[in-house]
Amino acid sequence: MASLKDLKGISALDRKMIEEAEEWLGAEPDAMGPVKNFFWGRVKEDFYFPYPQQDPRESAECDQLLAKLDEYLRNEHPSVQIDQEQEIPRWVVDRLFEMGVLGMTIPKEFGGLSMGITSYNRVLERIGMYCGSTAVMVSAHQSIGCKAVMLFGTEEQKKKWLPHLAKDWLSAFCLSEPNVGCDAGGQETYFVRDGEYFIVTGEKKWATSGALSGLFTVMCREKREDGKGKISALVLHPDMEGVEIFQKNRSKCGIRGTWQARIRFHGVRVHKSHLLGQDGRGLQMALSCLNYGRCTLSAGMLGGARRVRDQATKWAKTRFQFGAPLADKELVKIRIAHMAALDYAMDAVLYMTTAMMDRKDEDHQVETAMCKLFCSEMGWRVVNDGLQIMGGEGYMTENEVERVFRDSRINLIVEGANEVMQSYIFGYGGKQLAEMMMGIKDSLLKDSDEGLGAYLAKAIKNSVRMDIMKRAVPIGMEVYLGMRPAMGRITRIKNAELAERGERLVALARELSHHFKVMSKKWDVKILDRQAVQARIADMATYLHAYACTLGKLDGDMTAHGGNGANDLEFQRDKAAAIHFMDIAEHEIHNRIRDLYENSDESMLACADAVIRHNDTLPNRDFVIPEKSPTAKGTGRKVSQEGIKQFAGNTLQETR
């Protein structure tokens, strides 16, 4: 099959990025996941119908844990104190260890509860209802901190470290650096080999709980003269010689109770027994761990959004203006319905994704990225709706909605900024279809650098090859004549009143595939730079996946009620919310289609360029500049720390 890196006219930088991405992500799984099928215009209905159900025994065990956790969160957990004092007390961490929350996914043989990803996310959702900071701390520990040991550690490493991680050690995942955020492959922390030791030098930033942890999973690149050193994952401890936690935390807008450490490694000697997994495969391990973090981030966001939905709706019903409750006003009803619809869809997407991971589906990377993108964006919209409904009181600290508002905003940035997720969903979701189209083009169409004789010989030869023509003819009819292929059918929906929704799902999948093909043909290699186009197609795919998850969940909910839900007001709320979301999703997909052809991109690009040119005339000394900027390092204004709480680090002498 053709590869995107072989595109004609591609820049050297883009080719290098594609080559690196293909290496990081590995070979395409044999069986495509549901979202990749959407790009081909297919609905993988056995994935969505029936909606997955948790194992009854584990569900019951998780219910028991949630009951204990609820009691603690309602009566003891110091959510306000954590936010205001910018620290999670150690006794809180100890209580969570004691209940098993911080070791719930670790196998029982190592002291954990052996629960699956769905149970874990149910717990994170519940914590997120009360305290965003605590949800992030728990997530960082299990989803990415100790997950690398669980997934890639040897039996000896697991026996050595997992009992501590289940009972008394927090863990930290050291990936980000001053110059490394979403570009995880740009690691500057490095190691050199010295016999049986790795000598680690560099700096890490944003290591959640790093100053509190007993174990760091550190991503670092081998330093080689040829510049081709690969990234490996090493386990370090804070008491190792040369480890300096020079900043325990920085004061933040939200999730204020979490601590993100800055750590320097001054030639730390790490024995080879601390190497996790295969040497040189650290980045692949990091990406695998991030799949879990993207789910638990979504769970915490869902919990906060649900809390705000209920609070804001109660406020709307009991707050009177102009002689009537706010809930009577249509513009308020828009927000109430919006909150409920998005909450239901977030739940449907999240627990469809966790089911994939519990089943150990081979192809789930696009779905986990989509889960993070969808839940962080929609959760933020729910919280924003709730704050608007509550008005000035929503902005007041004691009502706690403003805390959820502040805690929620970071979710659009961390675990892969949402803009990066959009480009990833477009690129990796449609990669196999794009490569098939590229192969047809290379076989039948003339390249700019190809002689006429060579082109004619190639075209005549390939035009009689049935394996090529049976793919080329339908693609040609679609992208040149607009003739869509015949639609498939959904046969697994159990409730007849939802059958029409299934037909719409199939039609929307066909439209996604069609417009992906048309845009790929229109922009050709230039589409690699047209991120606005990529984002619109990624959004179409995301809303389509959320539509399918919502339809599957609603079909399951209606089947479970067996037509006896007329007096169940929670069920009636959820059914109405699901139907409303599917209408929202369909509307949004059609909007994105229109925007592919009618948009303001040209004036946007011109405006952005003009703004940037003018900004270049403003002196750097008046602005904050990235600390490791390759073009302007040290030229920005010094940021005032007056009035900002400081968290001093440990000197090397103290850590020794």
C-alpha positions in Angstrom: 0.0 0.0 0.0 1.1 3.5 -0.7 2.3 5.6 2.2 1.5 9.3 2.9 5.2 10.1 3.2 5.6 9.2 -0.5 3.3 12.0 -1.6 4.7 14.1 -4.4 5.4 17.7 -3.6 5.4 17.1 0.2 7.9 19.2 2.2 10.9 17.6 3.8 9.5 18.7 7.3 6.1 17.1 6.6 7.8 13.9 5.3 9.9 13.7 8.4 6.9 14.2 10.6 4.9 11.5 8.8 7.8 9.0 9.0 8.2 9.7 12.7 4.4 9.3 13.3 4.3 6.0 11.4 7.2 4.8 13.6 5.6 5.9 16.8 2.2 4.5 16.0 3.4 1.2 14.5 1.7 -0.9 11.9 -2.0 -0.4 11.3 -4.1 -3.1 13.1 -5.6 -5.7 10.8 -9.2 -4.9 11.9 -10.1 -1.2 11.7 -11.9 0.4 14.6 -15.3 2.0 14.3 -14.1 5.5 13.5 -11.8 4.4 10.7 -14.8 2.5 9.2 -16.8 5.8 9.2 -14.1 7.3 7.0 -14.9 4.5 4.5 -18.6 5.3 4.8 -19.3 2.1 6.8 -21.0 1.8 10.2 -19.5 -1.0 12.2 -22.9 -1.7 13.9 -21.8 -4.7 16.0 -19.5 -2.2 17.8 -22.4 0.1 18.8 -25.3 -2.3 19.1 -25.8 -3.6 21.7 -24.2 -1.0 23.9 -21.6 -2.7 26.0 -22.5 -3.7 29.6 -20.1 -4.0 32.4 -19.5 -7.5 33.9 -22.2 -7.8 36.7 -19.7 -9.1 39.3 -17.3 -6.3 38.8 -20.1 -3.7 38.5 -21.3 -4.8 42.0 -17.8 -4.6 43.4 -17.4 -1.1 41.9 -20.8 -0.1 43.4 -19.6 -1.0 46.8 -16.4 1.0 46.4 -18.5 4.0 45.1 -20.8 3.8 48.2 -17.7 4.1 50.5 -16.3 6.8 48.3 -19.6 8.8 48.2 -19.7 8.7 52.0 -16.2 10.1 52.2 -16.6 12.7 49.5 -19.9 14.1 51.0 -18.8 14.2 54.6 -15.0 14.5 54.8 -13.3 15.6 51.6 -12.0 19.1 51.9 -12.7 20.3 48.3 -12.8 24.0 49.2 -9.7 23.8 51.3 -7.8 22.0 48.6 -8.7 24.7 46.1 -8.0 27.7 48.3 -4.8 26.3 50.0 -3.5 24.9 46.7 -2.6 21.5 48.1 -4.1 18.1 48.6 -3.4 17.1 52.3 -1.4 13.9 52.8 -4.3 12.5 54.9 -6.5 12.7 51.8 -4.0 10.7 49.8 -3.7 8.2 52.6 -7.5 7.8 52.8 -7.7 7.2 49.0 -5.0 4.5 49.3 -6.8 3.0 52.3 -10.1 2.7 50.3 -8.3 1.2 47.4 -9.0 4.0 45.0 -5.3 4.7 44.2 -4.6 1.1 43.5 -7.9 -0.1 42.0 -6.5 -1.1 38.6 -3.4 -2.8 40.0 -3.7 -6.6 40.2 -4.7 -8.1 43.6 -1.4 -10.1 43.7 0.4 -6.8 44.0 -2.0 -5.3 46.6 -4.6 -3.6 44.3 -8.2 -4.3 43.5 -7.8 -5.7 40.0 -10.7 -3.6 38.6 -11.0 -2.7 34.9 -10.9 0.5 33.1 -14.7 1.0 33.2 -14.8 0.7 37.0 -11.9 3.0 37.3 -13.6 5.7 35.2 -16.8 5.4 37.2 -14.7 6.2 40.3 -13.0 9.1 38.5 -16.4 10.5 37.4 -17.6 10.4 41.0 -14.5 12.2 42.3 -14.9 14.8 39.5 -18.3 15.7 40.9 -16.7 16.9 44.1 -13.1 17.9 43.4 -11.3 18.4 40.0 -7.9 18.5 41.7 -8.3 15.2 43.4 -9.6 13.6 40.1 -6.5 14.8 38.3 -4.2 13.5 41.0 -5.8 10.1 41.0 -5.8 10.0 37.2 -2.2 11.0 36.9 -1.2 8.3 39.3 -2.9 5.3 37.8 -3.6 6.3 34.2 -0.1 7.4 33.2 2.1 7.3 36.3 2.1 3.6 37.3 0.4 2.4 34.1 3.7 2.1 32.3 4.9 -0.4 35.0 1.7 -2.4 34.8 1.8 -2.5 31.0 5.5 -2.9 30.3 7.3 -3.9 33.5 8.9 -7.2 34.0 7.6 -9.5 36.7 10.5 -8.5 38.8 9.8 -4.8 38.3 6.1 -5.3 39.1 6.9 -7.2 42.3 9.3 -4.5 43.3 7.2 -1.4 42.6 3.5 -2.2 42.2 2.8 -3.0 45.9 4.1 0.5 46.8 2.1 2.1 44.1 -1.0 0.3 45.3 -0.6 1.3 49.0 1.7 4.3 49.7 3.6 5.7 46.7 2.2 8.2 44.3 3.8 8.1 40.9 4.6 10.7 38.2 4.9 10.5 34.5 7.7 12.7 33.2 7.1 13.4 29.5 6.7 17.2 29.1 9.6 19.6 29.0 10.2 23.3 28.6 10.4 22.7 24.9 8.2 19.7 24.7 4.4 19.7 25.0 2.2 18.0 22.4 5.3 17.3 20.3 6.2 14.3 22.5 8.8 13.1 20.1 11.0 16.2 20.7 12.5 14.9 23.9 15.6 16.9 25.0 16.3 15.0 28.2 18.9 12.5 27.2 20.9 9.6 28.5 24.3 8.1 27.6 25.3 4.5 28.3 28.0 3.6 30.9 28.2 -0.2 31.1 25.1 -1.4 32.9 24.0 2.2 33.6 22.1 4.9 31.9 23.3 8.4 32.8 20.3 10.7 32.6 20.6 14.5 32.1 17.8 17.0 31.4 14.7 18.7 32.7 11.0 17.8 33.0 8.1 20.2 33.4 4.4 19.7 34.4 5.1 16.3 36.2 1.8 16.0 38.2 2.5 14.9 41.8 6.2 14.8 41.0 7.2 16.4 44.3 5.1 13.9 46.2 5.9 10.7 44.3 8.1 7.8 45.1 8.5 6.8 41.4 9.0 8.7 38.2 8.5 7.2 34.7 11.0 9.3 32.7 11.1 9.5 28.9 14.6 10.4 27.6 16.4 10.1 24.3 19.7 8.3 23.8 22.5 10.8 22.9 24.3 9.6 19.9 26.8 11.3 17.5 24.6 10.5 14.5 21.7 12.2 16.1 19.5 9.1 15.7 19.1 8.1 19.3 15.6 6.8 20.2 13.5 7.4 23.3 13.4 5.0 26.2 11.4 4.8 29.4 13.4 4.7 32.7 12.1 4.4 36.2 13.7 6.8 38.7 13.2 7.6 42.3 13.4 11.1 44.0 16.2 10.0 46.4 18.6 9.1 43.6 21.8 11.0 43.4 21.4 14.0 41.0 17.6 14.3 41.1 16.6 17.9 41.8 13.0 18.9 42.3 13.7 22.6 41.9 10.0 23.6 41.8 7.3 21.6 43.5 4.4 23.5 42.0 3.2 26.7 40.4 0.1 28.6 41.3 -2.6 27.9 38.6 -6.0 29.1 37.4 -7.7 25.7 38.2 -7.0 22.3 39.6 -5.1 24.3 42.1 -4.7 21.4 44.5 -2.6 19.4 42.1 1.1 19.9 42.1 3.1 19.9 38.9 6.8 19.6 39.6 9.8 20.8 37.7 12.6 18.3 37.9 16.2 18.4 36.8 18.4 15.3 36.3 22.1 16.0 36.8 23.8 12.9 35.4 21.6 10.5 37.4 23.0 6.9 37.2 20.1 4.5 36.5 20.8 0.8 36.4 19.6 -1.2 33.4 17.1 -3.0 35.6 15.1 0.2 35.7 14.5 0.2 31.9 10.8 -0.3 31.2 9.9 -2.4 28.2 12.0 -2.5 25.0 15.0 -0.2 24.7 14.2 2.6 22.2 10.4 2.1 22.5 9.7 4.7 25.1 7.5 7.0 23.0 5.3 4.1 22.0 4.8 3.3 25.7 4.1 6.9 26.4 1.4 7.0 23.8 -0.1 3.8 25.1 -0.3 5.3 28.6 -1.9 8.5 27.3 -4.8 6.5 25.9 -5.8 5.7 29.5 -5.2 9.2 30.7 -7.5 10.6 28.0 -10.3 8.4 29.3 -9.9 9.3 32.9 -9.6 13.0 32.1 -13.0 12.6 30.3 -14.5 10.9 33.4 -13.5 13.7 35.7 -14.9 16.2 33.3 -18.2 14.3 33.0 -18.5 14.3 36.8 -18.0 18.0 37.1 -20.4 18.7 34.2 -23.1 16.6 35.7 -22.8 18.4 39.0 -23.1 21.7 37.3 -26.1 20.5 35.2 -28.1 19.6 38.3 -27.1 22.7 40.2 -27.8 25.1 37.4 -31.2 23.4 36.6 -32.2 23.7 40.3 -31.2 27.3 40.3 -33.2 28.0 37.1 -36.3 26.5 38.8 -36.0 28.4 42.0 -34.6 31.8 40.9 -37.4 34.2 39.9 -37.0 37.2 37.6 -39.9 39.2 36.0 -42.4 37.3 38.1 -41.5 33.8 36.9 -38.7 31.2 37.4 -35.8 31.4 34.9 -36.6 27.8 33.8 -39.8 29.2 32.1 -37.7 31.3 29.7 -36.9 29.7 26.3 -33.3 31.0 26.2 -32.7 29.4 29.6 -34.4 26.2 28.4 -31.9 26.1 25.5 -29.1 25.9 28.0 -30.8 23.4 30.2 -31.5 21.0 27.3 -28.0 21.6 26.0 -26.4 20.6 29.3 -28.5 17.4 29.5 -27.9 16.4 25.9 -24.1 16.8 26.2 -23.9 15.0 29.5 -25.8 12.0 28.1 -23.5 11.9 25.0 -20.3 12.3 27.0 -21.4 9.3 29.1 -22.1 7.3 26.0 -18.8 8.1 24.4 -16.7 7.6 27.5 -18.1 4.2 28.5 -18.0 3.0 24.9 -14.3 3.8 24.9 -13.6 2.2 28.3 -15.4 -1.0 27.0 -13.0 -1.0 24.1 -10.0 -0.8 26.5 -11.4 -3.5 28.9 -11.9 -5.8 25.8 -8.4 -4.9 24.7 -9.5 -4.0 21.2 -6.5 -3.8 18.9 -7.5 -0.5 17.2 -8.6 2.2 19.7 -6.2 5.1 19.4 -8.5 7.3 17.3 -11.4 6.5 19.7 -9.5 7.5 22.8 -8.3 10.7 21.2 -11.9 11.4 20.2 -13.2 10.7 23.7 -10.8 13.3 25.1 -11.6 15.8 22.4 -15.4 15.4 22.8 -15.7 15.1 26.5 -13.3 18.0 27.3 -15.0 20.3 24.8 -18.6 19.3 25.6 -17.9 19.3 29.3 -16.6 22.8 29.1 -19.7 23.9 27.2 -21.9 22.4 29.9 -20.1 24.2 32.7 -20.2 27.4 30.8 -24.0 27.0 30.3 -24.4 26.4 34.0 -22.4 29.4 35.0 -24.5 31.6 32.6 -27.8 30.3 34.1 -26.6 31.1 37.6 -25.5 34.5 36.6 -23.5 36.6 39.1 -24.0 34.0 41.8 -22.4 31.4 39.6 -19.3 33.5 39.7 -19.2 33.5 43.5 -16.7 31.2 45.1 -19.0 29.7 47.8 -21.3 28.2 45.2 -18.5 26.1 43.8 -19.6 26.3 40.1 -16.8 28.8 39.5 -14.4 26.2 40.8 -15.6 23.6 38.3 -15.4 26.3 35.6 -11.8 26.9 36.4 -10.9 23.2 36.9 -12.5 22.3 33.6 -10.6 24.7 31.3 -7.3 22.8 31.5 -8.9 19.7 30.0 -9.0 21.3 26.5 -5.2 21.6 26.7 -3.7 18.6 28.5 -3.3 15.0 27.3 -3.0 16.5 23.8 -4.4 19.9 23.0 -7.8 19.6 21.2 -6.4 21.2 18.1 -3.8 18.4 17.9 -6.5 15.8 18.5 -8.5 17.2 15.6 -5.5 16.9 13.2 -4.7 13.4 14.6 -8.3 12.2 14.1 -8.3 13.5 10.5 -4.9 12.1 9.7 -5.0 8.7 11.4 -8.7 8.1 11.0 -8.5 8.6 7.3 -5.0 7.4 6.7 -5.9 4.0 5.1 -8.5 5.5 2.8 -6.1 8.3 1.8 -3.4 5.8 1.0 -5.8 3.8 -1.1 -6.7 6.9 -3.0 -3.1 7.8 -3.4 -2.3 4.4 -4.8 -5.1 4.8 -7.4 -3.8 8.2 -8.4 -0.2 7.0 -8.8 -1.5 4.1 -10.9 -3.7 6.0 -13.3 -2.9 9.7 -13.3 0.0 11.7 -14.6 2.7 13.0 -12.2 4.1 16.4 -12.9 7.6 15.0 -13.3 6.5 12.1 -15.5 7.1 11.9 -19.2 4.1 11.5 -21.5 5.3 8.1 -22.8 5.9 6.7 -19.4 2.5 8.0 -18.2 0.7 6.4 -21.2 2.4 3.1 -20.7 1.6 3.1 -16.9 -2.0 4.1 -17.5 -2.7 1.5 -20.2 -1.1 -1.2 -18.1 -3.0 -0.4 -14.9 -6.4 0.3 -16.6 -6.8 -3.4 -17.4 -6.0 -4.5 -13.8 -9.3 -5.3 -12.2 -7.9 -5.0 -8.6 -7.2 -1.3 -9.4 -10.2 -0.5 -11.5 -12.8 -1.9 -9.1 -11.6 0.6 -6.6 -10.8 3.5 -9.1 -14.2 3.6 -10.9 -16.4 4.1 -7.8 -13.9 6.7 -6.3 -13.8 8.5 -9.7 -17.6 8.6 -10.0 -17.8 9.9 -6.4 -15.2 12.7 -6.5 -15.8 13.9 -10.0 -19.5 13.3 -10.5 -20.7 13.4 -6.8 -22.3 9.9 -7.1 -22.4 8.4 -3.6 -22.3 4.6 -3.2 -25.4 2.8 -2.1 -26.2 3.1 1.6 -25.9 0.2 4.1 -28.4 -0.7 6.7 -28.6 -0.9 10.5 -30.1 -4.2 11.6 -29.2 -4.4 15.2 -31.3 -1.6 16.7 -33.9 -3.3 19.0 -36.4 -0.4 19.4 -38.5 0.3 16.3 -38.9 4.0 17.1 -35.2 4.5 16.8 -34.9 2.8 13.3 -35.1 6.2 11.5 -32.1 7.4 13.7 -30.2 4.4 12.5 -30.9 5.3 8.9 -29.7 8.9 9.5 -26.5 7.5 11.1 -25.8 5.5 7.9 -26.5 8.5 5.7 -24.2 10.7 7.8 -21.4 8.1 7.6 -21.7 8.1 3.8 -21.5 11.9 3.8 -18.3 12.0 6.0 -16.6 9.6 3.6 -17.7 11.5 0.5 -16.5 14.9 1.7 -13.2 13.4 3.0 -12.6 12.1 -0.6 -13.6 15.3 -2.2 -11.4 17.4 0.0 -8.5 15.0 -0.4 -8.8 15.3 -4.2 -9.3 19.1 -4.1 -6.4 20.0 -1.8 -4.0 17.0 -2.6 -0.7 17.5 -0.8 -1.7 20.9 0.4 -4.3 19.4 2.8 -1.4 18.6 5.2 -1.2 22.4 5.9 -5.0 23.1 5.8 -5.7 22.4 9.4 -9.1 24.3 9.2 -10.2 21.7 6.6 -8.8 18.9 8.7 -10.6 20.1 11.8 -14.0 20.3 10.1 -13.7 16.7 8.9 -12.5 15.6 12.3 -15.4 17.3 13.9 -17.8 15.5 11.5 -16.3 12.2 12.5 -16.4 13.1 16.2 -20.0 14.1 16.2 -20.8 11.0 14.1 -19.1 8.7 16.6 -20.9 10.5 19.5 -24.2 10.1 17.6 -23.6 6.4 17.2 -22.6 5.9 20.9 -25.6 7.9 22.0 -28.0 5.9 19.8 -26.5 2.6 21.0 -26.8 3.7 24.7 -30.4 4.9 24.2 -31.4 1.7 22.5 -29.9 -0.2 25.4 -31.6 2.0 28.0 -35.0 1.7 26.3 -34.6 -2.1 26.1 -33.7 -2.3 29.8 -36.9 -0.4 30.7 -39.0 -2.6 28.4 -41.5 0.2 27.7 -42.2 0.7 31.4 -40.3 4.0 31.8 -43.3 6.4 31.6 -43.1 7.1 35.3 -39.3 7.1 35.6 -38.4 10.7 35.4 -34.7 10.1 35.2 -35.2 7.8 32.3 -37.5 10.3 30.6 -34.9 13.0 31.0 -32.2 10.9 29.6 -34.3 9.7 26.6 -35.2 13.3 25.8 -31.5 14.3 26.2 -30.3 11.6 23.9 -32.8 12.5 21.2 -31.9 16.2 21.5 -28.1 15.4 21.2 -28.6 13.4 18.0 -30.4 16.3 16.5 -27.6 18.6 17.7 -25.0 16.3 16.2 -26.7 16.0 12.9 -27.0 19.8 12.7 -23.4 20.3 13.6 -22.3 17.7 10.9 -24.2 19.6 8.2 -22.7 22.9 9.4 -19.2 21.4 9.0 -20.1 20.2 5.5 -21.2 23.7 4.5 -18.1 25.2 6.0 -15.9 23.0 3.8 -17.3 24.8 0.8 -18.4 28.2 2.2 -16.1 29.7 4.7 -14.0 32.7 5.7 -10.6 30.9 5.6 -9.1 33.3 3.0 -9.8 36.4 5.0 -8.9 34.6 8.2 -5.4 33.7 7.0 -4.9 37.2 5.7 -6.0 38.7 9.0 -3.8 36.4 11.0 -0.8 37.2 8.9 -1.5 41.0 9.3 -1.8 40.6 13.1 1.4 38.6 13.3 3.3 41.2 11.1 2.2 44.0 13.4 2.9 42.1 16.5 6.5 41.6 15.3 6.9 45.4 15.6 6.0 45.3 19.4 9.1 44.9 21.7 9.5 41.5 23.3 10.4 43.1 26.6 6.7 44.0 27.1 5.5 40.4 26.8 5.9 37.0 28.3 8.1 34.8 26.1 8.5 31.0 26.2 11.5 30.3 28.4 13.2 28.1 25.8 12.2 29.9 22.7 14.7 29.2 19.9 14.3 32.7 18.5 13.6 34.9 21.5 14.9 33.2 24.6 15.6 35.7 27.4 14.1 38.8 25.6 10.7 38.9 27.3 9.6 40.7 30.4 10.3 39.3 33.8 7.1 38.0 35.3 6.2 39.4 38.7 5.7 36.9 41.4 4.3 39.4 43.9 1.1 38.1 45.5 1.5 34.6 44.0 1.9 31.6 46.3 5.3 30.1 45.9 6.2 26.4 46.2 10.0 26.2 46.8 11.8 23.1 45.5 14.4 21.0 47.1 18.1 21.6 46.6 20.3 18.8 45.5 21.7 18.6 49.0 18.2 18.3 50.5 17.2 15.6 48.1 20.3 13.6 49.0 
